[in-house]
CSV table of C-alpha atoms in Angstrom, one decimal:
chain,number,residue,atom,x,y,z
A,1,MET,CA,73.3,17.2,-60.6
A,2,PRO,CA,71.9,20.6,-59.8
A,3,GLU,CA,70.8,22.9,-62.6
A,4,ALA,CA,73.3,25.2,-64.2
A,5,PRO,CA,73.0,28.9,-63.2
A,6,GLU,CA,71.5,31.3,-65.6
A,7,PRO,CA,74.1,33.3,-67.6
A,8,GLY,CA,75.1,36.6,-66.3
A,9,GLY,CA,74.0,37.3,-62.8
A,10,GLY,CA,74.9,40.3,-60.6
A,11,ARG,CA,77.5,40.8,-57.8
A,12,GLU,CA,75.0,39.8,-55.1
A,13,VAL,CA,76.1,36.8,-53.0
A,14,THR,CA,73.5,34.2,-51.9
A,15,TRP,CA,74.6,31.5,-49.4
A,16,SER,CA,72.8,28.2,-49.3
A,17,PRO,CA,73.2,25.0,-47.3
A,18,ASP,CA,75.8,22.8,-48.9
A,19,VAL,CA,74.5,19.5,-50.4
A,20,GLU,CA,77.7,17.7,-49.5
A,21,LEU,CA,78.7,18.7,-46.0
A,22,ASP,CA,76.3,19.4,-43.2
A,23,SER,CA,76.6,22.9,-41.6
A,24,TYR,CA,78.6,24.2,-44.5
A,25,GLU,CA,77.3,26.8,-47.0
A,26,THR,CA,77.9,27.5,-50.7
A,27,CYS,CA,77.4,30.2,-53.3
A,28,THR,CA,77.6,29.9,-57.0
A,29,ILE,CA,79.9,32.0,-59.2
A,30,ALA,CA,78.6,32.1,-62.7
A,31,LEU,CA,81.1,32.0,-65.6
A,32,PRO,CA,79.0,32.7,-68.7
A,33,ASP,CA,82.0,34.0,-70.8
A,34,LEU,CA,84.1,30.9,-70.6
A,35,PRO,CA,84.3,28.7,-73.8
A,36,THR,CA,82.1,25.6,-74.0
A,37,TYR,CA,82.4,22.5,-76.1
A,38,THR,CA,80.2,20.1,-78.0
A,39,GLY,CA,77.5,18.8,-75.8
A,40,GLU,CA,77.8,21.5,-73.2
A,41,ARG,CA,75.2,24.2,-72.8
A,42,GLU,CA,76.6,27.7,-73.7
A,43,GLY,CA,76.9,29.9,-70.5
A,44,SER,CA,76.5,26.9,-68.2
A,45,LEU,CA,79.9,27.0,-66.6
A,46,CYS,CA,80.2,28.0,-63.0
A,47,ALA,CA,82.4,27.6,-59.9
A,48,THR,CA,81.3,27.0,-56.3
A,49,LEU,CA,82.6,28.8,-53.2
A,50,ILE,CA,82.2,26.8,-50.0
A,51,ARG,CA,82.5,28.2,-46.5
A,52,ARG,CA,82.8,26.5,-43.1
A,53,ASN,CA,80.9,29.2,-41.3
A,54,PRO,CA,79.9,32.9,-41.6
A,55,PRO,CA,82.9,35.2,-41.1
A,56,ARG,CA,84.3,35.4,-37.6
A,57,ARG,CA,87.9,36.0,-38.1
A,58,ARG,CA,90.0,38.7,-39.8
A,59,ARG,CA,92.1,36.3,-41.8
A,60,ALA,CA,90.9,33.6,-44.2
A,61,MET,CA,92.2,30.7,-46.2
A,62,LEU,CA,91.0,29.7,-49.7
A,63,TYR,CA,91.6,26.1,-50.7
A,64,ILE,CA,91.9,24.9,-54.2
A,65,HIS,CA,91.4,21.1,-54.9
A,66,GLY,CA,93.3,18.9,-57.3
A,67,TRP,CA,92.5,16.8,-60.5
A,68,ASP,CA,89.4,14.7,-60.4
A,69,ASP,CA,88.6,16.1,-56.9
A,70,TYR,CA,86.5,18.4,-54.9
A,71,PHE,CA,86.4,19.8,-51.4
A,72,PHE,CA,85.3,17.4,-48.8
A,73,GLN,CA,88.1,17.5,-46.1
A,74,ARG,CA,86.1,18.8,-43.2
A,75,HIS,CA,89.0,18.1,-40.8
A,76,LEU,CA,91.2,20.4,-42.9
A,77,ALA,CA,88.8,23.2,-42.4
A,78,ASP,CA,88.6,22.6,-38.6
A,79,GLU,CA,92.4,22.5,-38.3
A,80,MET,CA,92.7,25.8,-40.2
A,81,TYR,CA,89.9,27.5,-38.2
A,82,ALA,CA,91.7,26.4,-35.0
A,83,SER,CA,94.8,28.1,-36.4
A,84,GLY,CA,92.8,31.4,-36.7
A,85,TYR,CA,91.4,31.4,-40.3
A,86,ASP,CA,87.9,31.4,-41.6
A,87,PHE,CA,88.0,28.6,-44.2
A,88,TYR,CA,86.7,28.7,-47.7
A,89,ALA,CA,87.2,26.3,-50.5
A,90,VAL,CA,86.4,26.5,-54.3
A,91,ASP,CA,85.1,23.7,-56.5
A,92,LEU,CA,86.5,24.9,-59.8
A,93,HIS,CA,84.3,24.8,-63.0
A,94,ARG,CA,83.6,21.4,-64.3
A,95,TYR,CA,84.6,19.9,-60.9
A,96,GLY,CA,82.6,18.8,-57.9
A,97,ARG,CA,79.6,20.8,-56.9
A,98,SER,CA,80.2,22.8,-60.1
A,99,LEU,CA,80.0,20.0,-62.6
A,100,ARG,CA,76.8,19.9,-64.6
A,101,GLU,CA,75.3,17.3,-66.9
A,102,GLY,CA,77.0,17.1,-70.2
A,103,GLN,CA,80.1,19.0,-69.3
A,104,LEU,CA,83.6,17.6,-69.9
A,105,ALA,CA,84.6,16.8,-66.3
A,106,GLY,CA,87.8,18.6,-65.3
A,107,PHE,CA,88.6,20.0,-68.7
A,108,THR,CA,90.2,23.3,-69.5
A,109,HIS,CA,92.5,24.4,-72.4
A,110,ASP,CA,94.2,27.1,-70.4
A,111,LEU,CA,94.8,27.1,-66.6
A,112,ASP,CA,94.4,31.0,-66.6
A,113,ASP,CA,90.7,30.4,-67.3
A,114,TYR,CA,90.6,29.6,-63.5
A,115,PHE,CA,91.8,33.1,-62.6
A,116,GLY,CA,88.3,34.7,-63.0
A,117,GLU,CA,86.6,32.5,-60.5
A,118,LEU,CA,89.5,32.7,-58.0
A,119,GLY,CA,89.6,36.4,-58.3
A,120,ARG,CA,85.8,36.5,-57.7
A,121,ALA,CA,86.1,34.1,-54.7
A,122,ALA,CA,88.8,36.4,-53.2
A,123,GLU,CA,86.5,39.4,-53.6
A,124,ILE,CA,83.7,37.7,-51.9
A,125,ILE,CA,86.0,36.7,-49.0
A,126,CYS,CA,87.3,40.3,-48.8
A,127,ASP,CA,83.8,41.6,-48.8
A,128,GLU,CA,83.0,39.6,-45.8
A,129,GLY,CA,85.4,41.5,-43.8
A,130,HIS,CA,88.7,39.7,-44.1
A,131,ASP,CA,91.9,41.6,-44.5
A,132,GLY,CA,94.3,38.8,-45.0
A,133,LEU,CA,94.1,35.8,-47.3
A,134,VAL,CA,96.2,32.6,-47.4
A,135,VAL,CA,95.8,30.5,-50.6
A,136,MET,CA,96.2,26.8,-50.3
A,137,GLY,CA,96.4,24.3,-53.2
A,138,HIS,CA,96.7,20.7,-53.6
A,139,SER,CA,98.3,18.8,-56.6
A,140,THR,CA,97.0,20.5,-59.8
A,141,GLY,CA,95.3,23.0,-57.5
A,142,GLY,CA,98.8,23.8,-56.2
A,143,LEU,CA,100.0,24.6,-59.6
A,144,ILE,CA,96.9,26.7,-60.4
A,145,ALA,CA,97.4,28.5,-57.0
A,146,SER,CA,101.0,29.3,-57.8
A,147,LEU,CA,100.3,30.7,-61.2
A,148,TRP,CA,97.3,32.8,-60.0
A,149,VAL,CA,99.2,34.3,-57.0
A,150,ALA,CA,102.2,35.0,-59.2
A,151,ALA,CA,100.0,36.8,-61.7
A,152,ASN,CA,98.1,38.8,-59.1
A,153,PRO,CA,100.6,40.4,-56.6
A,154,GLY,CA,98.9,41.3,-53.4
A,155,VAL,CA,96.1,39.0,-53.6
A,156,ALA,CA,97.5,36.8,-50.9
A,157,GLU,CA,99.7,37.2,-47.8
A,158,ALA,CA,101.0,33.6,-48.1
A,159,VAL,CA,100.7,30.4,-50.2
A,160,VAL,CA,100.5,26.8,-48.9
A,161,LEU,CA,101.2,24.0,-51.4
A,162,ASN,CA,100.2,20.4,-50.6
A,163,SER,CA,102.0,18.1,-53.1
A,164,PRO,CA,101.7,20.7,-55.9
A,165,TRP,CA,102.0,19.3,-59.5
A,166,LEU,CA,104.9,21.5,-60.6
A,167,GLU,CA,106.5,19.2,-63.2
A,168,LEU,CA,106.0,16.1,-65.3
A,169,GLN,CA,106.9,12.8,-63.8
A,170,SER,CA,109.3,12.2,-66.7
A,171,TYR,CA,112.3,14.4,-67.2
A,172,SER,CA,111.4,18.0,-67.9
A,173,ALA,CA,113.7,18.0,-70.8
A,174,ALA,CA,111.2,15.9,-72.7
A,175,ARG,CA,108.5,18.5,-72.3
A,176,PRO,CA,109.0,20.2,-75.5
A,177,ALA,CA,109.0,17.2,-77.6
A,178,ILE,CA,105.8,15.9,-75.8
A,179,ALA,CA,104.2,19.3,-76.2
A,180,SER,CA,104.9,19.4,-79.9
A,181,VAL,CA,103.2,16.1,-80.4
A,182,LEU,CA,100.3,17.1,-78.4
A,183,LYS,CA,99.9,20.4,-80.2
A,184,ALA,CA,99.5,18.7,-83.5
A,185,ALA,CA,96.9,16.5,-81.9
A,186,ARG,CA,95.1,19.5,-80.5
A,187,GLN,CA,94.7,20.9,-84.0
A,188,VAL,CA,92.5,17.9,-84.8
A,189,SER,CA,90.7,17.6,-81.5
A,190,PRO,CA,91.6,19.5,-78.3
A,191,THR,CA,89.2,17.3,-76.3
A,192,ALA,CA,90.5,13.9,-77.6
A,193,VAL,CA,91.1,11.4,-74.7
A,194,LEU,CA,94.6,10.2,-74.0
A,195,SER,CA,95.4,6.8,-72.6
A,196,MET,CA,97.0,7.4,-69.1
A,197,ALA,CA,97.7,5.4,-66.1
A,198,ASP,CA,94.7,5.3,-63.7
A,199,GLY,CA,94.7,6.3,-60.2
A,200,SER,CA,93.0,3.3,-58.8
A,201,LEU,CA,95.6,2.4,-56.3
A,202,TYR,CA,95.5,5.9,-54.8
A,203,HIS,CA,91.8,5.8,-54.4
A,204,ARG,CA,92.1,2.3,-52.9
A,205,ALA,CA,94.5,3.7,-50.4
A,206,ILE,CA,92.3,6.6,-49.2
A,207,SER,CA,88.6,5.6,-49.8
A,208,SER,CA,86.7,4.0,-46.9
A,209,ALA,CA,85.0,1.9,-49.5
A,210,GLN,CA,88.3,0.1,-50.0
A,211,GLU,CA,91.5,0.2,-47.9
A,212,GLY,CA,91.3,3.8,-46.8
A,213,HIS,CA,89.6,5.8,-44.0
A,214,TRP,CA,87.9,8.8,-45.8
A,215,ASP,CA,84.3,9.1,-46.9
A,216,TYR,CA,83.7,11.2,-50.0
A,217,ASN,CA,81.3,11.3,-53.0
A,218,LEU,CA,82.7,8.8,-55.5
A,219,ASN,CA,80.8,10.6,-58.3
A,220,LEU,CA,82.8,13.8,-57.6
A,221,LYS,CA,86.3,12.3,-56.8
A,222,GLY,CA,87.8,9.4,-58.9
A,223,ASP,CA,84.9,9.1,-61.2
A,224,LYS,CA,85.6,7.6,-64.6
A,225,ALA,CA,84.2,10.8,-66.3
A,226,PHE,CA,87.5,12.5,-65.4
A,227,VAL,CA,89.7,11.5,-68.4
A,228,VAL,CA,92.9,13.1,-69.5
A,229,ARG,CA,92.3,15.1,-72.7
A,230,VAL,CA,94.9,16.6,-75.0
A,231,GLY,CA,94.0,20.3,-74.5
A,232,TRP,CA,94.0,19.8,-70.7
A,233,LEU,CA,97.5,18.2,-70.6
A,234,LEU,CA,98.9,20.9,-72.8
A,235,ALA,CA,97.5,23.4,-70.4
A,236,VAL,CA,99.2,21.7,-67.5
A,237,MET,CA,102.4,21.5,-69.3
A,238,ALA,CA,102.4,25.1,-70.2
A,239,GLY,CA,101.9,25.9,-66.5
A,240,HIS,CA,104.9,23.6,-65.8
A,241,ALA,CA,106.9,25.5,-68.2
A,242,ARG,CA,106.1,28.9,-66.4
A,243,VAL,CA,107.1,27.4,-63.1
A,244,ALA,CA,110.5,26.2,-64.6
A,245,ALA,CA,111.1,29.8,-65.9
A,246,GLY,CA,110.4,31.1,-62.4
A,247,LEU,CA,107.2,32.6,-61.0
A,248,ASP,CA,108.7,35.2,-58.5
A,249,ILE,CA,105.8,34.8,-56.1
A,250,ASP,CA,106.0,37.9,-53.8
A,251,VAL,CA,104.9,36.3,-50.6
A,252,PRO,CA,106.2,33.4,-48.4
A,253,VAL,CA,105.5,29.9,-49.8
A,254,TYR,CA,105.1,26.8,-47.7
A,255,MET,CA,105.5,23.6,-49.9
A,256,ALA,CA,105.1,20.2,-48.3
A,257,ILE,CA,105.5,16.9,-50.1
A,258,SER,CA,105.8,13.2,-49.1
A,259,ALA,CA,109.3,11.9,-48.4
A,260,ALA,CA,109.0,9.3,-51.1
A,261,SER,CA,107.2,8.3,-54.1
A,262,ASP,CA,106.2,4.7,-55.3
A,263,PHE,CA,104.6,4.0,-58.7
A,264,SER,CA,104.0,0.3,-58.3
A,265,ARG,CA,101.1,-1.2,-60.2
A,266,LYS,CA,100.4,-3.8,-57.5
A,267,TRP,CA,98.7,-3.1,-54.2
A,268,SER,CA,100.5,-3.2,-50.9
A,269,GLU,CA,100.1,-1.5,-47.5
A,270,GLU,CA,103.2,0.5,-48.2
A,271,LEU,CA,101.4,2.6,-50.7
A,272,ARG,CA,99.6,4.2,-47.8
A,273,THR,CA,102.8,5.9,-46.7
A,274,VAL,CA,104.1,7.3,-50.0
A,275,ASP,CA,103.0,9.5,-52.9
A,276,VAL,CA,101.7,7.2,-55.6
A,277,VAL,CA,100.6,10.0,-58.0
A,278,LEU,CA,103.6,12.4,-58.4
A,279,ASP,CA,107.4,12.2,-58.4
A,280,VAL,CA,108.4,14.1,-55.2
A,281,GLU,CA,111.9,14.4,-56.3
A,282,ARG,CA,110.8,16.2,-59.4
A,283,LEU,CA,108.6,18.4,-57.3
A,284,ALA,CA,111.5,19.3,-54.9
A,285,THR,CA,113.6,20.5,-57.8
A,286,ARG,CA,111.0,23.0,-58.8
A,287,ALA,CA,110.5,24.5,-55.3
A,288,HIS,CA,113.1,27.2,-55.6
A,289,ARG,CA,111.5,28.4,-58.9
A,290,LEU,CA,108.4,29.6,-57.1
A,291,GLY,CA,109.7,32.7,-55.4
A,292,ARG,CA,112.3,34.2,-53.2
A,293,HIS,CA,111.0,32.9,-49.9
A,294,VAL,CA,110.1,29.1,-50.0
A,295,THR,CA,109.9,26.6,-47.2
A,296,LEU,CA,110.1,23.0,-48.5
A,297,VAL,CA,109.0,20.3,-46.1
A,298,ARG,CA,109.1,16.5,-46.6
A,299,VAL,CA,106.6,14.5,-44.5
A,300,ASN,CA,107.7,11.0,-43.7
A,301,GLY,CA,104.8,8.5,-44.3
A,302,GLY,CA,102.8,11.2,-46.2
A,303,MET,CA,100.4,10.3,-49.0
A,304,HIS,CA,99.8,12.4,-52.1
A,305,ASP,CA,97.3,14.4,-50.3
A,306,LEU,CA,99.1,15.1,-47.1
A,307,THR,CA,95.7,15.9,-45.3
A,308,LEU,CA,94.5,12.4,-45.9
A,309,SER,CA,97.7,10.7,-44.6
A,310,ASP,CA,97.7,8.1,-41.9
A,311,GLU,CA,98.9,9.1,-38.5
A,312,PRO,CA,101.4,10.2,-37.5
A,313,ALA,CA,102.2,11.8,-40.9
A,314,ARG,CA,98.9,13.8,-40.9
A,315,SER,CA,99.4,15.4,-37.5
A,316,THR,CA,103.1,16.1,-38.5
A,317,PHE,CA,101.9,18.0,-41.6
A,318,PHE,CA,99.3,20.0,-39.6
A,319,ASP,CA,101.6,20.8,-36.7
A,320,ASP,CA,104.4,22.0,-39.0
A,321,LEU,CA,102.0,24.0,-41.1
A,322,ARG,CA,100.4,25.6,-38.0
A,323,GLN,CA,103.9,26.7,-36.8
A,324,TRP,CA,104.8,28.1,-40.2
A,325,LEU,CA,101.5,30.0,-40.5
A,326,SER,CA,102.0,31.5,-37.0
A,327,THR,CA,105.2,33.1,-38.3
A,328,TYR,CA,104.4,33.8,-42.0
A,329,GLY,CA,100.7,33.7,-42.4
């Protein structure tokens, strides 16, 4: 892993060749004020902004990845560039290109801690000459994107959500009871590891190393270092509660989900045509709580990350999104 940035740093932006994707560039956003935990070097946290190319368009898109993930979807960037957007993505702190030796992969105790790096990313994009920003988030990144845009009116002109994690798979009525138990555990150890169902079938369905079609760094997506911890799950559940209460996002929202979920524990080819991670019916019930103007789309044959779906579901998603962006983006 690369060395952590020195604490502090100025506002100057230095772009360097990306270590993961040829022809892409990255810059580091130092986050010296965020809290660290045992084993982590104080002041070592950072985020990484990735861009497809130097600015050429007036509009831009910023992509936020999901849990145990990072940006690698080159075809997504190409599709959005063809739709008229310079494409940027962020690897959040403790994820992907931003994860450093000794850090707690994927951990945070408060989703609002991501707002600083997202705000800085938006500033950099604006400073590069863009006067319009669309924010796109997948899964947990979709939850984070929704909370950030709602808390910062005017930061985006539209929001695109790809299977956003807006609610627990279990009944939302159980959330307070679950949260009460987790809060007691957090008093003892916020970083304690919880035993949760693994995502091995999902990774089997998408990885070219198994049954899927996509090449990505297995150390940055799906690595066993990404474990569910008490404080992290509480932070996500607090985000779910805020969505349930209503976010009142002030710009149009496009939310796309698979047409069906399947939580089978045994492999079958059908798992390549459904969401095996989240309950899409539960997500659909939360769509109207995002804002006044929400478009909900179900994609037949779509996977959890709709951009990684098999054809024709993937093209259906991109075609529909492109049409929506031409109207509302």
